[in-house]
Coordinates of C-alpha atoms in Angstrom, one line a residue:
M20 CA 71.4 68.1 -16.6
D21 CA 74.6 70.2 -16.9
E22 CA 76.5 67.1 -15.9
D23 CA 75.2 65.1 -18.9
M24 CA 76.5 67.7 -21.2
L25 CA 79.8 67.8 -19.4
R26 CA 80.1 64.1 -19.5
C27 CA 79.5 64.1 -23.2
V28 CA 82.5 66.5 -23.6
T29 CA 84.8 64.3 -21.6
E30 CA 83.7 61.1 -23.3
Q31 CA 85.0 62.7 -26.6
G32 CA 88.4 63.2 -25.1
F33 CA 88.3 66.9 -24.1
A34 CA 87.5 68.9 -21.1
A35 CA 85.4 72.1 -20.4
R36 CA 86.5 75.0 -18.3
T37 CA 84.5 78.2 -17.3
L38 CA 85.9 81.3 -18.9
P39 CA 85.4 84.5 -16.8
L40 CA 83.8 87.3 -18.9
P41 CA 84.1 91.1 -18.5
L42 CA 81.3 92.3 -16.2
Y43 CA 79.7 94.3 -19.1
V44 CA 79.0 91.1 -21.0
R45 CA 75.8 89.5 -19.8
A46 CA 76.3 85.9 -20.8
H47 CA 78.1 82.7 -19.7
A48 CA 81.2 81.3 -21.4
E49 CA 82.8 77.9 -21.5
V50 CA 86.0 76.8 -23.3
L51 CA 87.0 73.5 -24.7
V52 CA 90.5 72.4 -23.6
P53 CA 92.6 69.3 -24.0
A54 CA 91.9 66.6 -21.4
A55 CA 95.3 67.2 -19.8
D56 CA 94.1 70.6 -18.8
A57 CA 90.9 69.4 -17.2
G58 CA 91.9 69.6 -13.6
E59 CA 93.3 72.3 -11.3
R60 CA 96.8 73.4 -12.2
L61 CA 98.5 76.2 -10.5
D62 CA 101.5 76.7 -12.8
L63 CA 103.8 79.4 -11.4
R64 CA 105.3 79.8 -14.9
A65 CA 101.9 81.0 -16.2
A66 CA 102.1 78.4 -19.0
D67 CA 99.4 78.8 -21.6
I68 CA 96.3 76.6 -21.7
P69 CA 95.3 76.0 -25.4
L70 CA 91.6 76.7 -26.1
L71 CA 90.2 74.4 -28.7
D72 CA 86.7 76.1 -28.8
V73 CA 84.8 78.9 -27.2
A74 CA 81.1 78.8 -26.4
V75 CA 78.9 81.7 -25.2
A76 CA 75.3 81.3 -24.2
A77 CA 72.8 82.7 -21.7
D78 CA 73.6 80.0 -19.2
R79 CA 76.2 77.2 -18.5
R80 CA 74.0 74.5 -20.0
G81 CA 73.7 76.3 -23.3
A82 CA 77.4 76.9 -23.4
L83 CA 78.2 73.3 -22.6
R84 CA 75.8 72.2 -25.4
Q85 CA 77.9 74.2 -27.9
L86 CA 81.1 72.6 -26.6
V87 CA 79.6 69.1 -27.1
E88 CA 79.1 70.1 -30.7
G89 CA 82.5 71.7 -31.1
A90 CA 84.2 68.6 -29.6
A91 CA 82.5 66.4 -32.1
V92 CA 83.6 68.5 -35.0
L93 CA 87.1 68.6 -33.8
R94 CA 87.1 64.8 -33.4
I95 CA 85.9 64.4 -37.0
L96 CA 88.5 66.9 -38.3
R97 CA 91.3 65.1 -36.5
S98 CA 90.2 61.7 -37.7
G99 CA 91.2 62.8 -41.2
R100 CA 88.2 60.9 -42.7
D101 CA 86.0 62.2 -45.4
S102 CA 82.9 60.6 -44.0
L103 CA 81.4 59.2 -40.8
H104 CA 81.1 55.5 -40.6
D105 CA 79.2 53.0 -38.6
S106 CA 81.0 50.0 -37.4
D107 CA 79.7 48.0 -40.3
G108 CA 81.2 50.4 -42.8
D109 CA 78.0 52.1 -44.0
S110 CA 78.5 55.8 -44.4
G111 CA 76.2 58.7 -43.6
A112 CA 76.5 62.4 -43.6
D113 CA 79.3 62.2 -46.1
A114 CA 81.7 65.1 -46.4
R115 CA 82.1 64.9 -50.1
D116 CA 83.5 68.4 -50.4
G117 CA 86.2 67.9 -47.7
S118 CA 84.4 69.9 -45.1
P119 CA 83.0 68.5 -41.9
P120 CA 79.3 67.9 -41.4
A121 CA 77.2 70.1 -39.1
V122 CA 76.8 68.7 -35.6
G123 CA 73.9 69.1 -33.2
A124 CA 73.5 68.2 -29.5
G125 CA 70.2 68.2 -27.6
D126 CA 68.2 66.6 -24.9
N127 CA 66.7 64.3 -27.5
H128 CA 67.3 63.1 -31.0
D129 CA 64.9 65.6 -32.7
E130 CA 66.4 68.6 -30.9
A131 CA 69.9 67.5 -31.9
V132 CA 68.9 67.0 -35.5
A133 CA 67.2 70.5 -35.7
R134 CA 70.3 72.2 -34.2
A135 CA 72.6 70.5 -36.7
I136 CA 70.3 71.5 -39.6
Y137 CA 70.2 75.1 -38.4
Q138 CA 74.0 75.2 -38.3
E139 CA 74.2 73.8 -41.8
L140 CA 71.8 76.4 -43.1
A141 CA 73.5 79.2 -41.3
C142 CA 76.8 78.3 -43.0
R143 CA 75.1 78.4 -46.4
R144 CA 73.4 81.7 -45.6
A145 CA 76.6 83.3 -44.4
Q146 CA 78.4 82.3 -47.6
S147 CA 75.7 83.3 -50.0
G148 CA 76.4 87.0 -49.7
I149 CA 74.4 89.2 -47.4
E150 CA 73.6 92.7 -48.5
K151 CA 70.1 93.6 -47.3
G152 CA 68.0 92.7 -44.3
T153 CA 65.1 93.8 -42.1
L154 CA 66.1 95.6 -39.0
I155 CA 64.6 94.2 -35.8
T156 CA 63.7 97.0 -33.3
G157 CA 62.6 96.9 -29.7
R158 CA 64.0 95.0 -26.8
D159 CA 67.4 96.5 -27.3
Q160 CA 70.2 94.0 -27.5
A161 CA 67.9 91.2 -26.3
D162 CA 69.6 88.0 -25.2
G163 CA 66.8 86.4 -23.4
P164 CA 64.5 87.1 -20.5
E165 CA 67.3 88.6 -18.4
G166 CA 67.7 91.7 -20.5
V167 CA 70.6 93.3 -22.5
A168 CA 73.6 91.4 -23.7
L169 CA 76.0 94.3 -23.2
R170 CA 75.8 96.9 -20.4
G171 CA 77.3 100.4 -20.3
V172 CA 79.4 100.2 -23.5
D173 CA 79.9 102.6 -26.3
G174 CA 78.3 100.6 -29.1
R175 CA 75.3 98.5 -29.9
I176 CA 74.1 95.1 -31.3
D177 CA 71.9 95.4 -34.4
R178 CA 69.7 92.4 -35.3
Y179 CA 68.3 91.7 -38.8
L180 CA 66.0 89.3 -40.5
L181 CA 68.0 88.1 -43.5
G182 CA 65.4 86.2 -45.5
E183 CA 65.2 82.4 -45.6
T184 CA 67.5 79.5 -46.5
A185 CA 65.6 76.4 -47.5
G186 CA 62.5 78.0 -46.1
V187 CA 64.0 78.6 -42.7
P188 CA 64.4 82.2 -41.4
A189 CA 67.9 83.5 -41.0
V190 CA 68.7 86.1 -38.3
G191 CA 71.9 88.1 -38.2
A192 CA 73.6 90.2 -35.4
V193 CA 76.2 92.9 -35.9
L194 CA 78.2 94.1 -32.9
R195 CA 79.5 97.7 -33.4
L196 CA 81.7 99.1 -30.6
D197 CA 83.1 102.6 -31.0
R198 CA 86.6 101.7 -30.2
M199 CA 86.7 98.4 -32.1
E200 CA 88.5 98.3 -35.4
R201 CA 85.7 96.5 -37.2
P202 CA 82.2 95.3 -36.4
L203 CA 81.6 91.6 -35.7
C204 CA 78.9 89.6 -37.4
A205 CA 77.0 86.3 -36.8
V206 CA 74.1 84.6 -38.5
V207 CA 71.9 81.8 -37.3
C208 CA 68.9 80.0 -38.8
D209 CA 65.9 79.1 -36.7
L210 CA 62.2 78.4 -37.3
W211 CA 61.4 80.4 -34.2
E212 CA 62.7 83.9 -35.0
R213 CA 62.6 85.1 -31.4
R214 CA 64.9 82.3 -30.4
G215 CA 67.0 83.1 -33.5
V216 CA 67.4 86.7 -32.3
E217 CA 68.7 85.5 -28.9
R218 CA 71.0 82.9 -30.5
A219 CA 72.4 85.4 -33.0
V220 CA 73.3 87.8 -30.2
Q221 CA 75.0 85.1 -28.2
A222 CA 76.9 84.0 -31.4
V223 CA 78.2 87.5 -32.0
L224 CA 79.2 87.8 -28.3
R225 CA 81.2 84.6 -28.9
E226 CA 83.0 86.3 -31.7
F227 CA 83.7 89.3 -29.5
V228 CA 85.1 87.0 -26.7
V229 CA 87.3 85.3 -29.3
T230 CA 88.8 88.6 -30.3
T231 CA 89.7 89.4 -26.7
L232 CA 91.6 86.1 -26.0
P233 CA 95.4 85.9 -26.5
R234 CA 96.6 84.2 -29.6
R235 CA 100.0 82.9 -30.8
E236 CA 102.0 85.5 -32.7
D237 CA 102.3 83.1 -35.7
T238 CA 98.5 82.8 -36.1
D239 CA 97.3 84.9 -39.1
R240 CA 93.8 83.7 -39.5
E241 CA 91.0 86.2 -38.6
P242 CA 88.3 84.9 -36.3
F243 CA 85.3 85.8 -38.4
P244 CA 83.7 82.4 -39.5
Y245 CA 80.3 83.9 -40.4
G246 CA 81.4 86.2 -43.2
D247 CA 81.4 90.0 -43.0
F248 CA 78.0 91.7 -43.5
H249 CA 78.4 94.6 -41.2
D250 CA 77.4 97.0 -44.0
V251 CA 74.1 95.3 -44.5
V252 CA 71.4 97.7 -45.8
A253 CA 68.2 97.8 -43.8
V254 CA 65.3 97.6 -46.3
G255 CA 62.7 97.8 -43.6
E256 CA 62.0 97.5 -39.8
T257 CA 60.0 95.0 -37.7
D258 CA 59.4 95.1 -34.0
F259 CA 60.7 92.2 -31.9
E260 CA 57.2 91.8 -30.3
T261 CA 55.7 91.1 -33.8
L262 CA 57.7 88.0 -34.2
A263 CA 55.9 84.7 -33.4
P264 CA 55.7 84.4 -29.6
L265 CA 55.9 80.6 -29.6
P266 CA 57.9 78.0 -31.5
P267 CA 56.2 75.7 -34.0
R268 CA 54.2 73.0 -32.2
D269 CA 56.0 70.2 -34.2
E270 CA 59.4 71.8 -34.9
T271 CA 61.0 68.8 -36.4
G272 CA 58.1 68.0 -38.7
E273 CA 57.8 71.6 -39.8
L274 CA 61.6 71.7 -40.5
R275 CA 61.4 68.4 -42.5
D276 CA 58.5 69.7 -44.6
R277 CA 60.2 73.0 -45.4
L278 CA 63.4 71.2 -46.4
R279 CA 61.5 68.9 -48.7
L280 CA 59.6 71.8 -50.2
H281 CA 62.9 73.4 -51.2
G282 CA 64.4 70.2 -52.5
H283 CA 66.6 69.1 -49.6
R284 CA 66.8 66.1 -47.4
A285 CA 68.9 65.6 -44.2
S286 CA 71.4 62.8 -44.0
V287 CA 71.9 62.1 -40.3
R288 CA 74.3 60.0 -38.3
V289 CA 74.0 59.4 -34.6
L290 CA 77.3 60.1 -32.8
G291 CA 76.2 60.0 -29.1
P292 CA 74.2 57.8 -26.9
A293 CA 70.4 58.4 -26.9
D294 CA 70.0 57.7 -23.2
R295 CA 71.8 61.0 -22.3
T296 CA 72.7 63.9 -24.5
A297 CA 71.8 63.2 -28.1
L298 CA 74.6 64.0 -30.5
V299 CA 74.2 63.8 -34.3
A300 CA 76.1 64.7 -37.5
C301 CA 74.1 66.0 -40.4
R302 CA 74.4 67.1 -44.0
L303 CA 71.8 68.5 -46.3
E304 CA 71.6 66.9 -49.8
P305 CA 69.4 67.5 -52.8
T306 CA 66.4 65.2 -53.0
A307 CA 66.5 62.6 -55.9
E308 CA 63.3 63.9 -57.4
S309 CA 64.0 67.6 -57.5
E310 CA 66.8 70.1 -57.6
P311 CA 67.1 72.7 -54.9
S312 CA 65.0 75.8 -55.5
A313 CA 66.1 79.4 -55.2
E314 CA 66.4 80.6 -51.7
S315 CA 64.0 83.3 -50.5
D316 CA 66.5 86.0 -49.7
P317 CA 66.2 89.7 -50.4
S318 CA 69.9 90.0 -51.3
A319 CA 70.9 86.7 -52.9
E320 CA 70.8 86.0 -56.6
S321 CA 68.4 83.4 -58.0
G322 CA 69.6 79.8 -57.7
P323 CA 70.7 77.4 -55.0
A324 CA 72.8 78.5 -52.0
K325 CA 76.5 78.2 -52.6
R326 CA 78.3 75.5 -50.7
P327 CA 81.9 76.2 -49.8
T328 CA 84.4 73.9 -51.5
A329 CA 87.4 72.2 -49.9
D330 CA 89.5 75.1 -51.1
T331 CA 87.5 77.6 -49.1
E332 CA 86.5 75.5 -46.1
D333 CA 88.9 77.4 -43.8
D334 CA 86.9 80.6 -44.5
W335 CA 83.6 79.2 -43.1
R336 CA 84.3 76.4 -40.7
P337 CA 82.5 77.7 -37.6
R338 CA 83.8 75.4 -35.0
D339 CA 87.4 74.8 -35.9
V340 CA 88.7 77.4 -33.4
A341 CA 91.8 75.4 -32.8
A342 CA 93.3 76.8 -35.9
L343 CA 93.1 80.3 -34.3
G344 CA 95.8 79.3 -31.9
L345 CA 93.8 80.7 -28.9
R346 CA 95.2 80.6 -25.4
A347 CA 93.5 81.0 -22.1
P348 CA 94.0 84.4 -20.4
R349 CA 96.7 84.1 -17.7
Q350 CA 94.7 84.6 -14.6
L351 CA 94.1 82.5 -11.5
S352 CA 90.4 82.2 -12.4
L353 CA 91.3 79.0 -14.4
T354 CA 93.2 77.3 -11.6
Y355 CA 90.3 75.8 -9.7
E356 CA 87.3 73.7 -10.4
R357 CA 83.7 74.3 -9.3
D358 CA 83.8 71.4 -6.8
D359 CA 86.8 73.1 -5.0
V360 CA 84.6 76.1 -4.0
R361 CA 81.2 74.5 -4.0
I362 CA 80.6 75.0 -0.2
G363 CA 81.6 78.6 -0.4
R364 CA 79.2 79.2 -3.4
V365 CA 76.4 77.4 -1.5
Y366 CA 77.0 79.6 1.6
H367 CA 77.1 82.8 -0.4
E368 CA 73.8 81.9 -2.1
N369 CA 72.1 81.1 1.2
S370 CA 73.4 84.3 2.9
K371 CA 71.9 86.6 0.3
M372 CA 69.4 89.1 1.5
R373 CA 66.1 88.8 -0.2
T374 CA 62.8 90.7 -0.3
A375 CA 60.8 87.6 0.6
Y376 CA 59.2 87.5 4.1
G377 CA 61.4 85.8 6.7
T378 CA 64.8 86.6 5.2
L379 CA 65.7 88.5 8.4
P380 CA 63.8 88.7 11.7
V381 CA 62.2 92.1 12.4
V382 CA 64.1 93.7 15.2
D383 CA 62.6 96.8 16.9
I384 CA 64.7 97.9 19.9
A385 CA 61.8 99.8 21.4
E386 CA 59.9 96.6 21.8
M387 CA 62.8 94.8 23.6
S388 CA 62.8 94.5 27.3
P389 CA 65.2 96.8 29.2
P390 CA 67.6 93.8 30.1
A391 CA 67.7 92.8 26.5
R392 CA 68.4 96.3 25.3
R393 CA 71.2 96.6 27.8
L394 CA 72.8 93.4 26.4
L395 CA 73.3 95.2 23.0
G396 CA 75.8 97.5 24.7
Q397 CA 77.8 94.7 26.3
A398 CA 79.5 93.3 23.1
Y399 CA 82.7 92.1 24.9
R400 CA 84.1 89.4 27.0
D401 CA 85.5 90.0 30.5
F402 CA 88.4 88.2 32.1
G403 CA 87.8 90.1 35.3
H404 CA 89.5 87.5 37.6
A405 CA 92.8 87.5 35.6
R406 CA 95.8 87.6 37.8
R407 CA 97.4 90.4 35.7
Q408 CA 95.6 93.4 34.3
Y409 CA 97.1 96.5 32.7
P410 CA 95.2 99.8 32.2
M411 CA 95.3 101.0 28.6
R412 CA 94.5 104.6 29.2
P413 CA 97.5 106.5 27.8
A414 CA 98.2 110.0 29.1
G415 CA 98.7 112.8 26.6
E416 CA 98.2 112.9 22.9
P417 CA 100.2 110.6 20.7
R418 CA 102.4 112.0 17.9
L419 CA 100.8 110.6 14.8
L420 CA 101.7 110.8 11.1
T421 CA 99.3 112.5 8.8
L422 CA 96.9 110.3 6.8
D423 CA 98.8 111.0 3.6
Q424 CA 102.0 109.8 5.3
V425 CA 100.3 106.7 6.7
V426 CA 99.0 105.7 3.3
R427 CA 102.3 106.2 1.6
R428 CA 104.3 104.5 4.3
R429 CA 102.3 101.4 5.1
R430 CA 104.1 98.2 4.1
S431 CA 103.3 94.8 5.5
W432 CA 106.8 93.5 4.9
A433 CA 108.6 96.6 6.2
A434 CA 111.6 95.7 8.2
M435 CA 111.1 95.3 12.0
G436 CA 113.7 96.3 14.6
D437 CA 114.6 94.1 17.5
G438 CA 113.6 96.6 20.1
E439 CA 110.4 96.9 22.1
L440 CA 107.1 98.5 21.8
T441 CA 106.2 100.9 24.6
R442 CA 103.1 100.4 26.7
A443 CA 102.0 103.8 25.7
E444 CA 102.2 102.9 22.0
L445 CA 100.2 99.7 22.6
A446 CA 97.6 101.7 24.6
H447 CA 97.2 104.3 21.9
L448 CA 96.9 101.6 19.2
L449 CA 94.2 99.6 21.1
T450 CA 92.2 102.7 22.1
L451 CA 92.3 104.4 18.7
S452 CA 91.4 101.2 16.8
Y453 CA 88.8 99.6 19.1
G454 CA 88.2 101.7 22.1
T455 CA 84.9 103.3 23.1
T456 CA 84.7 106.7 21.5
G457 CA 81.2 107.8 22.4
A458 CA 77.6 106.7 22.8
A459 CA 74.4 106.7 20.9
V460 CA 70.9 107.0 22.3
A461 CA 68.6 104.0 21.5
G462 CA 65.3 104.5 23.2
Q463 CA 64.7 106.5 26.3
D464 CA 66.6 104.4 28.7
L465 CA 69.6 103.0 26.6
R466 CA 72.9 104.5 25.5
L467 CA 74.8 102.2 23.3
P468 CA 78.6 102.6 23.3
L469 CA 80.3 103.5 20.0
R470 CA 83.7 102.4 19.0
A471 CA 86.5 103.6 16.6
T472 CA 85.7 100.9 14.1
P473 CA 82.3 100.3 12.3
S474 CA 80.3 97.1 12.9
A475 CA 77.1 95.7 11.5
G476 CA 74.2 96.7 13.7
G477 CA 76.6 98.1 16.3
L478 CA 76.9 94.5 17.6
Y479 CA 80.7 94.4 17.5
S480 CA 81.2 90.7 16.7
S481 CA 85.0 90.8 16.9
D482 CA 87.2 90.5 20.0
L483 CA 90.8 91.6 20.2
F484 CA 93.5 89.5 21.9
V485 CA 97.1 90.5 22.0
L486 CA 100.1 88.1 22.4
V487 CA 102.8 90.2 24.0
D488 CA 106.5 89.4 23.7
R489 CA 108.4 92.7 23.9
V490 CA 106.3 95.5 25.3
T491 CA 107.8 97.7 28.0
G492 CA 105.8 97.5 31.2
V493 CA 103.8 94.5 30.2
E494 CA 104.9 90.9 31.0
P495 CA 104.8 88.4 28.1
G496 CA 101.6 86.5 27.6
L497 CA 98.2 86.4 25.8
Y498 CA 95.9 89.2 26.8
Y499 CA 92.3 90.2 26.1
F500 CA 91.6 93.9 25.4
H501 CA 88.4 94.9 27.2
P502 CA 87.2 97.9 25.1
G503 CA 84.8 99.3 27.8
K504 CA 87.2 99.2 30.7
R505 CA 90.3 99.8 28.5
L506 CA 92.2 97.0 30.1
L507 CA 94.5 94.2 29.0
Q508 CA 93.4 91.1 30.9
L509 CA 95.7 88.1 31.1
V510 CA 94.4 84.9 29.4
D511 CA 97.5 82.7 29.1
D512 CA 101.2 83.1 29.9
E513 CA 102.4 79.5 29.3
R514 CA 103.4 79.9 25.6
T515 CA 105.8 82.3 24.1
L516 CA 105.4 84.1 20.8
A517 CA 108.3 82.1 19.3
E518 CA 106.3 78.9 20.2
V519 CA 103.1 80.2 18.7
A520 CA 104.9 81.4 15.6
E521 CA 105.6 77.8 14.7
Y522 CA 101.9 77.4 13.8
T523 CA 101.9 80.3 11.3
G524 CA 102.8 80.2 7.6
Y525 CA 105.6 82.7 8.1
R526 CA 107.5 81.4 11.2
E527 CA 110.6 83.6 10.9
R528 CA 108.5 86.7 10.2
A529 CA 106.2 86.1 13.1
G530 CA 109.2 85.5 15.3
E531 CA 110.5 89.1 14.5
A532 CA 107.3 90.7 16.0
A533 CA 107.1 92.3 19.4
A534 CA 103.4 91.5 19.7
M535 CA 100.7 89.7 17.7
V536 CA 97.1 90.8 17.5
V537 CA 94.6 87.9 17.4
Y538 CA 91.1 88.6 16.1
V539 CA 88.3 86.4 17.2
G540 CA 84.9 86.3 15.6
A541 CA 81.9 85.9 18.0
F542 CA 79.3 84.5 15.6
R543 CA 76.4 84.3 18.1
R544 CA 76.8 88.0 18.9
N545 CA 75.1 89.0 15.6
Q546 CA 73.7 85.8 14.0
W547 CA 70.6 86.0 16.2
K548 CA 69.8 89.0 14.0
Y549 CA 71.4 88.4 10.7
R550 CA 71.1 84.6 10.5
E551 CA 73.2 83.2 7.6
R552 CA 74.1 86.6 6.4
G553 CA 75.6 87.1 9.8
Y554 CA 78.7 85.2 8.8
R555 CA 79.4 87.8 6.2
T556 CA 79.1 90.6 8.7
V557 CA 81.4 88.9 11.1
L558 CA 84.1 88.7 8.5
L559 CA 83.5 92.3 7.4
D560 CA 83.6 93.5 11.0
C561 CA 87.0 91.7 11.4
G562 CA 88.3 93.3 8.2
H563 CA 87.2 96.8 9.4
L564 CA 89.0 96.2 12.7
A565 CA 92.2 94.9 11.2
Q566 CA 92.4 97.9 8.9
S567 CA 92.0 100.2 11.9
V568 CA 94.8 98.4 13.7
V569 CA 97.1 98.6 10.7
T570 CA 96.3 102.3 10.0
T571 CA 96.8 103.2 13.7
A572 CA 100.0 101.3 14.0
T573 CA 101.5 102.9 10.9
S574 CA 100.4 106.3 12.2
L575 CA 102.4 105.6 15.4
G576 CA 105.5 104.7 13.4
L577 CA 105.1 101.0 13.9
V578 CA 105.1 98.1 11.4
A579 CA 101.8 96.1 11.2
H580 CA 101.8 92.9 9.1
P581 CA 98.3 91.3 8.6
M582 CA 98.5 87.5 8.3
I583 CA 95.9 84.9 7.3
A584 CA 98.4 82.0 7.3
F585 CA 97.9 80.1 10.6
V586 CA 96.7 76.7 11.9
D587 CA 93.1 77.4 12.9
D588 CA 92.6 74.6 15.4
Y589 CA 95.8 75.4 17.2
F590 CA 95.0 79.1 17.6
N591 CA 91.4 78.4 18.6
A592 CA 92.6 76.1 21.3
Y593 CA 95.2 78.6 22.4
V594 CA 92.7 81.4 22.8
G595 CA 90.1 79.0 24.3
V596 CA 87.3 79.1 21.8
D597 CA 85.7 76.1 20.1
G598 CA 86.2 77.3 16.5
V599 CA 82.4 77.0 15.8
E600 CA 80.5 79.5 17.9
D601 CA 83.7 81.6 18.2
A602 CA 86.8 81.3 16.0
V603 CA 90.1 83.0 15.3
L604 CA 89.8 84.7 12.0
Y605 CA 93.0 86.8 11.5
L606 CA 96.3 87.9 12.9
T607 CA 98.4 91.1 12.7
L608 CA 102.1 91.2 13.7
L609 CA 103.3 94.3 15.4
G610 CA 106.9 95.6 15.8
P611 CA 109.0 98.7 15.9
R612 CA 110.2 100.0 12.6
R613 CA 113.9 99.3 12.0
T614 CA 116.1 102.3 12.5
G615 CA 117.0 104.0 9.2
D616 CA 114.0 102.4 7.5
E617 CA 111.6 105.3 7.9
A618 CA 111.3 105.9 4.2
A619 CA 110.5 102.3 3.4

């Protein structure tokens, strides 16, 4: 259903983009942009993307519905016409005062008409002058079933019943933040007051979002289209739970009757196809047989609600955000489309841990057979028949920098010297980052090895391979580090590091290294337990291990440069894994620090 709304935006010559919100705002935001800014655009100049409208709602569909309405109003404004015409020239929803008609979008014609009428009434109510209202208590800052609209902020959102306009209840929201220069206000009309409360909160959040967006320096207009009634006086209180729990059974019929009773009729023009999202323009007019009656409003004077004239339309026009000169925030969040990351989003959803039965298999080590329990302690490969093996058991204690020195000194792009690493340095690095450092008792007959790096479930789903080029006492080649035996075991010696560097994103940088660490994820090693979530844990295990390698290398006075830019299929084939059950995930370049660069 979201796609119908999105298509209705594009058919009007615009595009919609998702706008990331601060984490303390509990809502969804979409922005209307020119069609030229619809697709992915990574502009290294950080060029501005103009925002034509901003929509905030509880979910994406609600925000897109608002953008459909905003796009229609902009289209009307840009056409320069005073009325909307059918192809035969008949007019409807005339803009006799020079202002655009209200526009509504919905799943059907009746819903669209009701939304348009509500918007028209809200504009009238906002301009009639709001001084008093009934404070709505309970369900603090409610924005729907999900809870509060703002979380952990110094401020609040007050909600008020503001009487009626043409017999339809008006609901206002005032956002007051302690460090904001002035409160923000929004008013909506809705026959169902509970829904009106939620819409008013979303509307005032929209005003808040607008104030946070960058604007052109030559833009003077203030973004407060609803008027300013933040000093409204509460003449009473009513609890949210006392409001009608359900909307009127026949909302359209009830709305029509109330308008007629108060001397109004709705002039409607269909703008969009009825087979998808219904889109209509609407204007309220006095009925021929009666004049509009006084509005039921505790603060307004007797008489009909005031309608803005053409001279004041810029003060009330609720959807003409283009005049604000808004620009999208300069962040990479707007440089990709949802389809570009859909698979990742689907994976993340399916890898969530839930309380429902069956999310994870129940694993009780005590109930496993002795051979199965012993397998848990054998989280490694073994190239025992390799023609070259080098012990990695350094003698003596290494001279290490302090943690404070390591943190301050670590630089991925620190200059590497053209010298060699020593075998002792490599042994210390591998042992301190992934060697066995102890054992834990699991059951009466099992001692599980512990390593220097944490791992989900102690299953150690990462394997370390080292491509040696310039290490004293070790011939060039690709080796596997056996953490239990503390051995380097030869895997391949037919390719040089210079050849392999051609398949990285930084060929010259990789060619400077004396060695390259290759991290391989063994998915089967933990997915038997964690299932889909196991993919997350493999990546996390690899990250923990890479950080240990970087920290240890820096403490030894070496340069360690992590690298994600490599050709996966080439490296998988080089190591000898299939890229599915086991796959290369990460690289780290190692080299001696260039002489005289100790302070870099």
